[in-house]
Coordinates of C-alpha atoms in Angstrom, one line a residue:
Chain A
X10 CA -47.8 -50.8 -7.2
X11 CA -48.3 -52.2 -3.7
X12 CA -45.3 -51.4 -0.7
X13 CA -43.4 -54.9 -1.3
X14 CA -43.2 -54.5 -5.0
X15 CA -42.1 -50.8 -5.1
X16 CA -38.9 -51.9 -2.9
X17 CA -37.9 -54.8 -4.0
X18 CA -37.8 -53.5 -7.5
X19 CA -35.7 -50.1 -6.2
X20 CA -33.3 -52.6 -5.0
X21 CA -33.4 -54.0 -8.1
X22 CA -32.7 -51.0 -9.9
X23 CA -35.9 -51.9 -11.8
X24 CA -37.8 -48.1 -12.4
X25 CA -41.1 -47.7 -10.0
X26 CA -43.5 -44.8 -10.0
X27 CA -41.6 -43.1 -7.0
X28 CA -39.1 -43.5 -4.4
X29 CA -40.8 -45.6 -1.2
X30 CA -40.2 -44.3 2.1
X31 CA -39.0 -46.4 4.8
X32 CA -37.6 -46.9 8.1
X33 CA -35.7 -50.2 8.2
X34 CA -36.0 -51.0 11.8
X35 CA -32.4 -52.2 14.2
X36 CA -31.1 -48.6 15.2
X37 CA -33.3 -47.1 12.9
X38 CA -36.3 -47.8 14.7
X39 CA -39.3 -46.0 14.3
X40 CA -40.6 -47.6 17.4
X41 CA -40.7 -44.3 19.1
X42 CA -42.6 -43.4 22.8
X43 CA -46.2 -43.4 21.3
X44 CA -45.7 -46.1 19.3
X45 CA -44.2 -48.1 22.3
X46 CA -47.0 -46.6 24.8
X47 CA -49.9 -47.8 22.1
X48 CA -48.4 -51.4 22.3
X49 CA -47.9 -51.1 25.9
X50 CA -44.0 -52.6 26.0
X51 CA -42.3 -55.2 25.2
X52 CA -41.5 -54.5 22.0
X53 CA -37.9 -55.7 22.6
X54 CA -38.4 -59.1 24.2
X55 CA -41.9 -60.3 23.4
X56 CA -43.0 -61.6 20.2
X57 CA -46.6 -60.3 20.2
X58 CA -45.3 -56.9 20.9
X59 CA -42.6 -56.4 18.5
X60 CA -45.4 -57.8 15.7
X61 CA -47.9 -55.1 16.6
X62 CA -45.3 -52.4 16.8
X63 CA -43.9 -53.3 13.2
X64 CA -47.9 -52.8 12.2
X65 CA -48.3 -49.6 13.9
X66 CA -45.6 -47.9 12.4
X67 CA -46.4 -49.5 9.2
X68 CA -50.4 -48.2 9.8
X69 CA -49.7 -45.0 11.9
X70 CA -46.8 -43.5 10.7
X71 CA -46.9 -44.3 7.2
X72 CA -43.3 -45.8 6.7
X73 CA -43.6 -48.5 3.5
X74 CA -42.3 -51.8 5.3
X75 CA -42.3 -53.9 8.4
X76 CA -38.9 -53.8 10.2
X77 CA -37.5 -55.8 13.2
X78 CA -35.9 -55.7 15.9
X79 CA -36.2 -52.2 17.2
X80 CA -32.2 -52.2 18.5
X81 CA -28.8 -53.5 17.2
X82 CA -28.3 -55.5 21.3
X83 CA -30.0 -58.9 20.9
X84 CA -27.0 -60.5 18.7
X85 CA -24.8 -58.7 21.2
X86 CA -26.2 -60.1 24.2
X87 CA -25.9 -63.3 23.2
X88 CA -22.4 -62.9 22.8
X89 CA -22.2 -62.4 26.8
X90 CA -22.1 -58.7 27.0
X91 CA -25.1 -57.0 29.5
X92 CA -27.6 -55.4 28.3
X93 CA -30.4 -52.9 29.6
X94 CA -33.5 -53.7 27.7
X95 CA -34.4 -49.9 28.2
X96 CA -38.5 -48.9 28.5
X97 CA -40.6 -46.7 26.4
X98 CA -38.5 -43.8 26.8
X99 CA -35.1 -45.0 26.2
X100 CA -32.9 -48.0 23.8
X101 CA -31.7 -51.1 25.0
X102 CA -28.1 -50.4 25.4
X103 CA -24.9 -52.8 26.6
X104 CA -23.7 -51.8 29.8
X105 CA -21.3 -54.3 30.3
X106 CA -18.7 -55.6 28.0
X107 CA -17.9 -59.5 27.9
X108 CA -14.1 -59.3 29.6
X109 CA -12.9 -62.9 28.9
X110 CA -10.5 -62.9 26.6
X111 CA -11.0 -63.0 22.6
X112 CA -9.8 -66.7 22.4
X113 CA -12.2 -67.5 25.0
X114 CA -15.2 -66.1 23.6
X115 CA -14.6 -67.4 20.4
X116 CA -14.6 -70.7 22.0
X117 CA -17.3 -70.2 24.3
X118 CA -20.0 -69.1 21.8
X119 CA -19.1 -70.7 18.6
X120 CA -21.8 -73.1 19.3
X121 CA -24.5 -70.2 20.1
X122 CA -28.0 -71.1 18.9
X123 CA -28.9 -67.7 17.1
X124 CA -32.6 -69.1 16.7
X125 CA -33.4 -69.0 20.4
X126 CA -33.8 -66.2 23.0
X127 CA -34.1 -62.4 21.7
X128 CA -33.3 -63.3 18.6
X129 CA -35.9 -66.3 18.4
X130 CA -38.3 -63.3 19.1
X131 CA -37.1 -61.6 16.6
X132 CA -37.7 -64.8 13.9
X133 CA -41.0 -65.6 15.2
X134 CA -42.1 -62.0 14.7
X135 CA -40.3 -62.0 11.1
X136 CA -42.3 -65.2 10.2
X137 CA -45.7 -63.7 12.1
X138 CA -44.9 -60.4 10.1
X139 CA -44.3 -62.2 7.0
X140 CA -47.5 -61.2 3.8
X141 CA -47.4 -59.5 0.3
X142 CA -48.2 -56.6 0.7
X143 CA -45.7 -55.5 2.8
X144 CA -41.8 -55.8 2.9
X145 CA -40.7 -57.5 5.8
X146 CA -37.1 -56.0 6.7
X147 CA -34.6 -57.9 9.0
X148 CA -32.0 -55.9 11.0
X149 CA -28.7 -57.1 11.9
X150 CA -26.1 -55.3 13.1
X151 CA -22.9 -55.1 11.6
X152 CA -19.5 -56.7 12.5
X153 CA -17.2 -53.7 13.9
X154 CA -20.7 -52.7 15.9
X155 CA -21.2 -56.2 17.0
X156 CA -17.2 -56.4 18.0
X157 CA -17.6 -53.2 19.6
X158 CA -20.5 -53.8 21.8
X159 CA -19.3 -57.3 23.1
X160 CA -15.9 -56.0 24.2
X161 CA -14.1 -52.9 24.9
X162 CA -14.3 -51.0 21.6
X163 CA -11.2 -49.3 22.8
X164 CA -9.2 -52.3 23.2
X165 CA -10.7 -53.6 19.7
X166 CA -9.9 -50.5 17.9
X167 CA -6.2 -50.6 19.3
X168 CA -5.7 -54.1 18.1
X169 CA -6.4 -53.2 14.6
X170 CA -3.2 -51.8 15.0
X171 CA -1.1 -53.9 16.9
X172 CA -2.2 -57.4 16.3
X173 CA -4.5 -57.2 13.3
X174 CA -4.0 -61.1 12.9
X175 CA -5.7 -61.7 15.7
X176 CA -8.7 -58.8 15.6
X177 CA -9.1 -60.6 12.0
X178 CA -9.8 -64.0 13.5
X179 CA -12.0 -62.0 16.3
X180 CA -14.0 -59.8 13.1
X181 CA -14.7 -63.3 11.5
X182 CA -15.8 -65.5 14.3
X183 CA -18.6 -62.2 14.6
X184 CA -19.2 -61.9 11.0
X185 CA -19.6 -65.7 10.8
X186 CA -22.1 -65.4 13.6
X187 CA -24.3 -62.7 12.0
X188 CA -23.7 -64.2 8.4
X189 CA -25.7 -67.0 10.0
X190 CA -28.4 -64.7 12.0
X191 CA -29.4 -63.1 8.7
X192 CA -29.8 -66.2 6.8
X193 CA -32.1 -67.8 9.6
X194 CA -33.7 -64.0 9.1
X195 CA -34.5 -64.8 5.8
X196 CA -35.7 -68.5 6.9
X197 CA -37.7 -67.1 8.6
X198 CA -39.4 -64.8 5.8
X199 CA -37.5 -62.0 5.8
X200 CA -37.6 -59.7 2.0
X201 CA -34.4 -57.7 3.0
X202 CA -31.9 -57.6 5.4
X203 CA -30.7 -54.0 6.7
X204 CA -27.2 -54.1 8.2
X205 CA -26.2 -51.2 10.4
X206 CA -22.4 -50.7 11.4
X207 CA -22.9 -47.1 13.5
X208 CA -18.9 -48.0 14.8
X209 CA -17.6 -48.3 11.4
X210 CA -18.1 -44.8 10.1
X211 CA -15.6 -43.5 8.4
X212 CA -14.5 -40.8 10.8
X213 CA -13.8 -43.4 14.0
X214 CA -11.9 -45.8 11.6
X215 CA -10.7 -44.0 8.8
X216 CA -10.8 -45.1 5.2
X217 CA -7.6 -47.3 5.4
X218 CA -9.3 -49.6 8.5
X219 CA -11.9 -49.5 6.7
X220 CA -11.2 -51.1 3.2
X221 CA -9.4 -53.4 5.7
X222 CA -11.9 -54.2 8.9
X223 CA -14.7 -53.6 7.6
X224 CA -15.2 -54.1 3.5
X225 CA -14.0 -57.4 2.6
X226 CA -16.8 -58.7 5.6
X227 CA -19.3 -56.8 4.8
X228 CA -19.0 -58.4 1.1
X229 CA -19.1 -62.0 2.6
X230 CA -22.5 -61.3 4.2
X231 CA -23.8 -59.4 1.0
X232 CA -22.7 -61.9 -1.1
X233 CA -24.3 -65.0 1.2
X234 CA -27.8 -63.4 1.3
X235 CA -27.6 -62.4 -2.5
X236 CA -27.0 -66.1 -3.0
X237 CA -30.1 -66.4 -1.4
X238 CA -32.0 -63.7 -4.2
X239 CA -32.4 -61.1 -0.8
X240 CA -31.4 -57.9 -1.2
X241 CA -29.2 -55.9 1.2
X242 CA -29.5 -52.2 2.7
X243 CA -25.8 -50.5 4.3
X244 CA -26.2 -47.9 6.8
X245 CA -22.9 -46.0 7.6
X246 CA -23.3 -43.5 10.4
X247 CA -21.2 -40.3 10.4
X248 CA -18.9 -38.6 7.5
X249 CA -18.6 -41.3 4.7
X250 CA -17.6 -39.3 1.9
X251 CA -14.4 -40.8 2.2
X252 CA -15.5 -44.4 2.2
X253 CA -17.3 -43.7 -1.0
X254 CA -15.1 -45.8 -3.5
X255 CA -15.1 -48.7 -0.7
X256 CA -18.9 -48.6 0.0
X257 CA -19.2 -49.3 -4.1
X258 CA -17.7 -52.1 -3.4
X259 CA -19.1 -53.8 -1.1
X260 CA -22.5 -54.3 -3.9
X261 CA -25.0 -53.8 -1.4
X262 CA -28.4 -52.9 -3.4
X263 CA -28.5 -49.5 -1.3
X264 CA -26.2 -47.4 0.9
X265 CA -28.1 -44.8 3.8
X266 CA -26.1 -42.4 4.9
X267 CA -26.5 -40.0 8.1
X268 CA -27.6 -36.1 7.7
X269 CA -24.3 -34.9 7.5
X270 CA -23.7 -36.8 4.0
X271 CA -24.5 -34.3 0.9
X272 CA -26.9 -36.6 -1.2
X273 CA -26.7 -34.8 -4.3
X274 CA -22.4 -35.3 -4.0
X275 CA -23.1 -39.0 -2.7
X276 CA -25.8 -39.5 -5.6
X277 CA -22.7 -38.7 -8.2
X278 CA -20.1 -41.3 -6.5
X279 CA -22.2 -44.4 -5.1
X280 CA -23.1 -46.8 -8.3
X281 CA -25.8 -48.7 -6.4
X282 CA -29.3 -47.4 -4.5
X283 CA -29.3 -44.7 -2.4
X284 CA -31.2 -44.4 1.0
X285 CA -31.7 -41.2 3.0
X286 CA -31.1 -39.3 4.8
X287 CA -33.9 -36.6 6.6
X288 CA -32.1 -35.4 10.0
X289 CA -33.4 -37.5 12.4
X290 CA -32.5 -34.1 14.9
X291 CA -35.0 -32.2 12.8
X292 CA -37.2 -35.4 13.0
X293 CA -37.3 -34.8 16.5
X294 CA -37.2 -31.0 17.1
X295 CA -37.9 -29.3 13.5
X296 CA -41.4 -28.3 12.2
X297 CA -43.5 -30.0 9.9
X298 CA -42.6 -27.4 6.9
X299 CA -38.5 -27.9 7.2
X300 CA -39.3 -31.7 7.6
X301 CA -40.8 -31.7 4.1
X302 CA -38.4 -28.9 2.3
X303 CA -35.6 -31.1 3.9
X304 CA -37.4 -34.4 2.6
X305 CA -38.0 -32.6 -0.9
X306 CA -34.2 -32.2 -1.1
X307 CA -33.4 -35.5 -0.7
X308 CA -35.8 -36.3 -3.4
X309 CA -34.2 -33.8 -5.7
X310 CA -31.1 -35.3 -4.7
X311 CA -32.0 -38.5 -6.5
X312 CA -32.3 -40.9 -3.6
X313 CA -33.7 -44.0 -4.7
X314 CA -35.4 -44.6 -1.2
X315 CA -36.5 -42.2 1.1
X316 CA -35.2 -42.8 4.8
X317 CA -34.4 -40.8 8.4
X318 CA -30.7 -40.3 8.1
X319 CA -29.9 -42.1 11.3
X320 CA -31.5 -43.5 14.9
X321 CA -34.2 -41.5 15.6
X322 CA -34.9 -40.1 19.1
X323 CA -37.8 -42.0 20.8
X324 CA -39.3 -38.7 21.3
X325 CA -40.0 -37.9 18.2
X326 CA -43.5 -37.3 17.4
X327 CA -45.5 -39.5 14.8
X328 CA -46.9 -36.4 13.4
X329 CA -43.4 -35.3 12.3
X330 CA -42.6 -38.5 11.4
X331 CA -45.9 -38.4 9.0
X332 CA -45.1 -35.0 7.7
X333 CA -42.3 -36.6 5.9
X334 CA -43.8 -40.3 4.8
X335 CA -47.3 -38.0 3.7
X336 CA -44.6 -35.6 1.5
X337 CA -43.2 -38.4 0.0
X338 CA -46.1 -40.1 -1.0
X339 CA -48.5 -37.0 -2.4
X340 CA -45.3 -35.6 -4.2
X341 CA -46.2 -35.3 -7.8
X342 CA -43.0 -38.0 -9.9
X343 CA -44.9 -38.0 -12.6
Chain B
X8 CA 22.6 -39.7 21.4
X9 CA 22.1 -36.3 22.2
X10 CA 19.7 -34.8 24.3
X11 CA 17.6 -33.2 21.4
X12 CA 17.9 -36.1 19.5
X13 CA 16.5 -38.1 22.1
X14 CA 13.9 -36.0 22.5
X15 CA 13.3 -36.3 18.6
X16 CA 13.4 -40.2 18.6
X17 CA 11.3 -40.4 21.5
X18 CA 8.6 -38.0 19.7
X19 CA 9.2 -39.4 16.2
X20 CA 8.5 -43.5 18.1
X21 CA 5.2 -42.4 19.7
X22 CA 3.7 -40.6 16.8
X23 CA 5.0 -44.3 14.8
X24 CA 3.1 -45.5 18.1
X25 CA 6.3 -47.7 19.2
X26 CA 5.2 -48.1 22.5
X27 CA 8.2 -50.5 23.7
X28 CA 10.9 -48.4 21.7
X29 CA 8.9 -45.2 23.6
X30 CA 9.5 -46.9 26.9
X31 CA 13.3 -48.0 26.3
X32 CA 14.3 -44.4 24.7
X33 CA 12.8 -42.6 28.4
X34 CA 14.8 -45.5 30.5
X35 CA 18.2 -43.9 28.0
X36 CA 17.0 -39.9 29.1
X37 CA 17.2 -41.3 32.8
X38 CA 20.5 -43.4 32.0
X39 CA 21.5 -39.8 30.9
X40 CA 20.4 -38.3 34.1
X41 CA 17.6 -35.6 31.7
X42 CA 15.0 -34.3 33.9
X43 CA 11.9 -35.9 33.3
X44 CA 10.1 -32.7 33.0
X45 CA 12.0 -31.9 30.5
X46 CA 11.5 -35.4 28.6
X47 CA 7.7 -35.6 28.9
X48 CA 7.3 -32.0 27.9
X49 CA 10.1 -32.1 25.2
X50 CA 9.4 -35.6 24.1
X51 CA 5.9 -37.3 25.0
X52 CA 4.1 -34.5 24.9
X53 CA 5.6 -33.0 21.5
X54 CA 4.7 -36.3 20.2
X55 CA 0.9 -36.2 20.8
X56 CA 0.7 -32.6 19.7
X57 CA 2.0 -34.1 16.4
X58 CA -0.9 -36.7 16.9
X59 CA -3.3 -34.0 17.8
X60 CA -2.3 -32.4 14.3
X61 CA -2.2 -35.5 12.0
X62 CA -5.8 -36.3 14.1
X63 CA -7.4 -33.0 13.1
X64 CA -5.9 -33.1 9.5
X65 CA -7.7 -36.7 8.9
X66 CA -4.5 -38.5 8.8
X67 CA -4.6 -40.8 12.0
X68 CA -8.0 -41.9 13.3
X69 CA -9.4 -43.5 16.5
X70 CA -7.0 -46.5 16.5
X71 CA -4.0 -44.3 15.6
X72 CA -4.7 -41.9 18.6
X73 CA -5.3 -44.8 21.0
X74 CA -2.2 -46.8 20.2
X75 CA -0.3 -42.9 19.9
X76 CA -1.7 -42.9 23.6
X77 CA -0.4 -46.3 24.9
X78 CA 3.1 -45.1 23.3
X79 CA 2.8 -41.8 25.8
X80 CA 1.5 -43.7 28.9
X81 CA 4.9 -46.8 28.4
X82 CA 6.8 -43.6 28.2
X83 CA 5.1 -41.6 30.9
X84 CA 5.3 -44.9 33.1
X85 CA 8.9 -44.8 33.0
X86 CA 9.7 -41.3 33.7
X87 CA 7.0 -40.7 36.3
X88 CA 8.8 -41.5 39.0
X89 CA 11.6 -39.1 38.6
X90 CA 10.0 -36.4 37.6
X91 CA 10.3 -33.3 40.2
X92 CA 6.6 -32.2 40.8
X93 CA 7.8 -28.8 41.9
X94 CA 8.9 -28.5 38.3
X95 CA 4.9 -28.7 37.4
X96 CA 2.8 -26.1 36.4
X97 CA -0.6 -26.6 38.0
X98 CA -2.4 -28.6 35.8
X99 CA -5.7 -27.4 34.9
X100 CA -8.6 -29.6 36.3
X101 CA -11.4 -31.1 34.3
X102 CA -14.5 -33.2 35.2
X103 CA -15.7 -35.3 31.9
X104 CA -18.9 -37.4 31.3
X105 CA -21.5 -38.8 29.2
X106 CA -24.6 -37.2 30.4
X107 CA -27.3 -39.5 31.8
X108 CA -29.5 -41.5 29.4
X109 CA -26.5 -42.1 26.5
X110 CA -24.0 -44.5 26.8
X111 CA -22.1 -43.4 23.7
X112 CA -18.3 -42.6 24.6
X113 CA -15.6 -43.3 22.4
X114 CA -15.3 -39.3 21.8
X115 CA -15.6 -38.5 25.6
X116 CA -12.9 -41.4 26.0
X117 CA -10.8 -39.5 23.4
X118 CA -11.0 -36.3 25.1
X119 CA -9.5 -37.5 28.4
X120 CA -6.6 -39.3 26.4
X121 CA -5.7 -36.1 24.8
X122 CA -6.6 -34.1 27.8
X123 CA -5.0 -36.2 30.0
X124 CA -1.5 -36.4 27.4
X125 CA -1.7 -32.4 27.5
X126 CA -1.2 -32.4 30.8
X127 CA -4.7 -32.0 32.2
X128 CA -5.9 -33.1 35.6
X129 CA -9.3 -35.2 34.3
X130 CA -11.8 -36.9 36.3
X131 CA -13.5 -39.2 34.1
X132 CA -17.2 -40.2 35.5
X133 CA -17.7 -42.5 32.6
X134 CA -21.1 -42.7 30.6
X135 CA -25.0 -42.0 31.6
X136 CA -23.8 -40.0 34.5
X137 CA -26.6 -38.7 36.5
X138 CA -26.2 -34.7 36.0
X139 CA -25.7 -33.9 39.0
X140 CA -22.5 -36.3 39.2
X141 CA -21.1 -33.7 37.3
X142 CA -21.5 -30.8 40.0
X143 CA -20.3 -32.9 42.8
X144 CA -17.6 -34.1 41.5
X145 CA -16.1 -31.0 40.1
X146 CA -17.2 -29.3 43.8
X147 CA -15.3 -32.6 45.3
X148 CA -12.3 -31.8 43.1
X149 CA -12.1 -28.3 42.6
X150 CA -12.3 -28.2 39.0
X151 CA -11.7 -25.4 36.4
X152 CA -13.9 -27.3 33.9
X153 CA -16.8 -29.6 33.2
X154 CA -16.8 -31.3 30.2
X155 CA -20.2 -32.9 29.0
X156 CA -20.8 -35.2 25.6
X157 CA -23.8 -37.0 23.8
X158 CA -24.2 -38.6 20.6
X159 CA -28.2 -38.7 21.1
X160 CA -30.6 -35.8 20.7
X161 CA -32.5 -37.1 23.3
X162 CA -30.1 -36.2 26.3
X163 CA -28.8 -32.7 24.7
X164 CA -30.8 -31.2 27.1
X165 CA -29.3 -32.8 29.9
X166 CA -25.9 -30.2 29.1
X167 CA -28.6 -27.0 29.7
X168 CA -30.3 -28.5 33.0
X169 CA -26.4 -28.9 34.4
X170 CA -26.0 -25.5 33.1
X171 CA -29.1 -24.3 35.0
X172 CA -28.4 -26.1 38.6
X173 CA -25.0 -24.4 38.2
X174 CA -26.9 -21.1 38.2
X175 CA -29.0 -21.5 41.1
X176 CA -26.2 -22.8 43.3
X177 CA -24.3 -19.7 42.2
X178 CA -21.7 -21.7 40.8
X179 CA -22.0 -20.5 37.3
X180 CA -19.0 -18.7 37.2
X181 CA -17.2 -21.1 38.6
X182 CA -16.6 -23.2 36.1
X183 CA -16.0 -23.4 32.4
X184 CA -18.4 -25.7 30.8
X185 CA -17.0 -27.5 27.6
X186 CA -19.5 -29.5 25.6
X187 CA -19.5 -31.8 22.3
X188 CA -20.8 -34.9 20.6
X189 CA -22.6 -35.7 17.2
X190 CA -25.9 -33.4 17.8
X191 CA -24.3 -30.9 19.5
X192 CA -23.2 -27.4 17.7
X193 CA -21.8 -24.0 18.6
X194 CA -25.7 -23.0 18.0
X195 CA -26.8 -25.0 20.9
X196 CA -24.1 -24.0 22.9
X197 CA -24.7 -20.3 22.5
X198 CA -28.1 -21.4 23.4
X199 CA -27.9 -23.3 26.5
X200 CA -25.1 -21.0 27.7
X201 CA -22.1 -23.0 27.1
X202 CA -18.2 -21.6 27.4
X203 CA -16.9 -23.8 24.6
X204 CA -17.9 -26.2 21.6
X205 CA -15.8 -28.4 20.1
X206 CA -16.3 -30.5 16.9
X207 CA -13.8 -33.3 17.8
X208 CA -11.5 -34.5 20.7
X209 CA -8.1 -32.5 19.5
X210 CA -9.4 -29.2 19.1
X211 CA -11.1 -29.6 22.0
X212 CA -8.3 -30.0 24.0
X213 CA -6.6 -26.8 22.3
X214 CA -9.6 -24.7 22.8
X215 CA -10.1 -25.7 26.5
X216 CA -6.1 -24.7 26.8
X217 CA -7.4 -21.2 25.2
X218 CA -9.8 -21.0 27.2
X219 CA -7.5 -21.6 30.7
X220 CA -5.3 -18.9 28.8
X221 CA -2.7 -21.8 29.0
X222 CA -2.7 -22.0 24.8

């Protein structure tokens, strides 16, 4: 069973002869320091680069997919917020919101081309990266991230509260925009799309503004790339065992949750896959034999796919990184 | 209405986070001639303890406490004014940052709101702030407390290098160093020689009171 098979069927819930291990790519990007070093930069803006990254982790570190881009700011900056495209040792990250006001941005940028600049890259590399063998994973982040990165998240969160009409018409003009990234992802070749929404964990926006804000969008998008046959990977950051019930109803084909999520409790309450959810700090810091009794528990905990629980630091090592792919792969299922 | 009952209302509107009926209920306590000590203390700030609570017990999240906080500052804004700053206990100082390299601060941003509505004294150096920012500015200020957060693994270690300069200027004792953020644990801070960790923004602010023996 080759790499492409194995997850496409797990998100098919179709039986395969043992979890795959992956890391989906957008703020779970396995694009560490000696990946980056070995492709000599770029990785962020150029298409050539973020191709040959995608291989090396797919080569070096043993992760079972291809998975682009390697950050969650491209769909952000072309919203009009700043961004830092970071180097080899650190993320891209926004460091300057858009001010103008809602009404203006959503004017502004309906017409934004989501096929050109970083996120053209990011396509070209998707159609370069694009084979059998191999499942070729599109990131997008989600909306309340997206929201949050290209204004104030402060002033975003606050108007859930006091004028929820209008942070609705603000949510869908974003969603709408990344509804339409994704879909030009899987143009483009894409197997599966991975949407990560860090901001909308459970313990910033609580389970009420979240059955609100953030699950009826998060079906939209689902449900527009399952029209498509693609299947769809959730990451929640933080404590979700309170968004459990609302996460089963979003249908994504699997839900990753961050370290701090008991698998074996999530395993009993989330109908669809499961993705997880090795501690990307012990990733970074632990040794190789905690790695893998830490990866063994998530096996034992049922996880359908095998995953770092969160954004790994970019210096962690690819020989820890291995430790767990290697466990996961010469584990006896049988 | 009565004094207490005022007080009440005024607590009872900023937990609801009313922040217009929060404003007009402190222009009524100055109608009524009520120190404005006595209605921040009494009023405002009995309300965000109440926040603080229903924060910690899972009831309000983020966009509770911010609008809870918008509701203290339109009643704050009002009262200001009056208020006899001889009245004031000296509030205790605190310098707060993201440390360099993370630009993750919705939790430092909480801290100073419920810092700053407990009365605190905070000088807020915003996120990826070079670490030695954080010495300067509480040297600048004369501090009691530096208060560092990350969300990354990566810049952890930032907290313990602050730590460390603090020693070989001799101004260890100086200060109280508060730290806290998704990686961060009472483990590390044992380790890096930390006064205080907390796990989120509310009992952060009660500990650091603890801590200034001002519980």
């Amino acid at each position: 069973m080759d790499e492409k098979e194995r997850l496409l069927n797990v998100l098919k819930a179709v039986p395969v002869d043992r979890p795959p291990v992956i890391c989906p790519g957008g703020m779970m990007s396995a694009c560490v320091t000696e990946i980056s070093d070995q492709v000599g930069g770029g990785h962020h803006s150029e298409t050539k680069a973020m191709v040959s990254a995608a291989r090396a982790i797919n080569e070096r570190i043993g992760f079972e997919n291809y998975g682009v881009p390697y950050c969650l700011t491209s769909e952000v900056e072309a919203l009009g917020a700043r961004v830092n495209i970071g180097n080899n040792l650190i993320e891209p990250r926004v460091t300057r919101y858009n001010d103008l006001p809602l009404e203006t941005i959503m004017e502004n940028y309906a017409p934004v081309d989501v096929t050109t600049g970083r996120m053209g890259v990011v396509l070209a590399a998707i159609a370069e990266l694009r084979n059998n063998r191999v499942p070729v994973i599109g990131n997008v982040s989600g909306h309340i991230s997206t929201a949050t990165s290209v204004v104030d998240p402060l002033e975003m969160f606050k108007m859930l509260r006091r004028d929820p009409e209008r942070a609705t018409r603000f949510l869908t003009f974003i969603s709408d925009y990344l509804i339409r990234y994704a879909l030009e992802m899987v143009r483009a070749g894409a197997d599966v799309i991975s949407i990560s929404d860090p901001t909308a964990t459970g313990d910033i926006l609580g389970p009420r503004n979240f059955q609100k804000f953030a699950v009826p969008y998060y079906q939209k998008i689902i449900a527009a790339l399952h029209q498509e046959g693609i299947p769809v990977i959730l990451h929640i950051c933080g404590n979700a065992s309170k968004i459990v019930d609302a996460l089963n109803e979003v249908k994504a084909n699997a839900v990753s949750f961050d370290s701090i999520v008991n698998m074996k409790m999530a395993r009993e309450g989330i109908k669809t896959g499961l993705m997880g959810n090795v501690s990307t700090q012990l990733l970074h810091t632990g040794e190789s034999s905690k790695i893998v009794s830490i990866t063994r528990y998530a096996l034992h905990s049922e996880v359908d796919i095998v995953a770092p629980a969160c954004g790994l630091s970019m210096a962690t090592s690819i020989s820890n990184l291995k430790a767990m792919t290697d466990y996961v792969k010469e584990g006896s299922y049988h | 209405m009565d004094k207490e009952t005022l007080f009440r209302e005024i607590s009872h509107a900023l937990v609801e986070f009313e922040v217009e009926k929060v404003a007009e209920l402190a222009q009524e306590t100055l109608r009524q001639n009520i120190s404005a000590y006595e209605t921040i203390t009494e009023g405002l700030v009995t309300g965000m303890k109440e926040v603080g609570r229903l924060y910690e017990e899972e009831e309000y999240f983020l966009p509770e406490v911010l609008m809870c906080s918008d509701a203290f500052n339109a009643g704050l804004d009002v009262v200001n004014p009056h208020l006899d700053k001889d009245s004031l206990e000296k509030p205790i100082k605190m310098v707060i940052g993201v440390v360099e390299g993370d630009t993750h601060d919705i939790g430092k941003n909480l801290v100073r709101i419920l810092s700053g509505a407990s009365g605190f004294e905070v000088y807020d150096l915003g996120r990826d702030v070079p670490l030695d920012r954080f010495i300067e500015k509480a040297e600048e200020v004369g501090s009691d407390m530096i208060c560092m957060s990350t969300l990354m693994t990566t810049t952890m270690d930032g907290m313990k290098i602050v730590i460390n300069r603090l020693k070989e200027r001799n101004l260890r004792d100086k200060y109280k160093v508060l730290i806290g953020g998704g990686p961060i644990s009472q483990t590390f801070c044992d380790k890096i020689g930390a006064d205080l960790y907390a796990n989120d923004a509310s009992s952060a602010v009660r500990k650091a009171k603890e801590l200034m023996g001002r519980a």
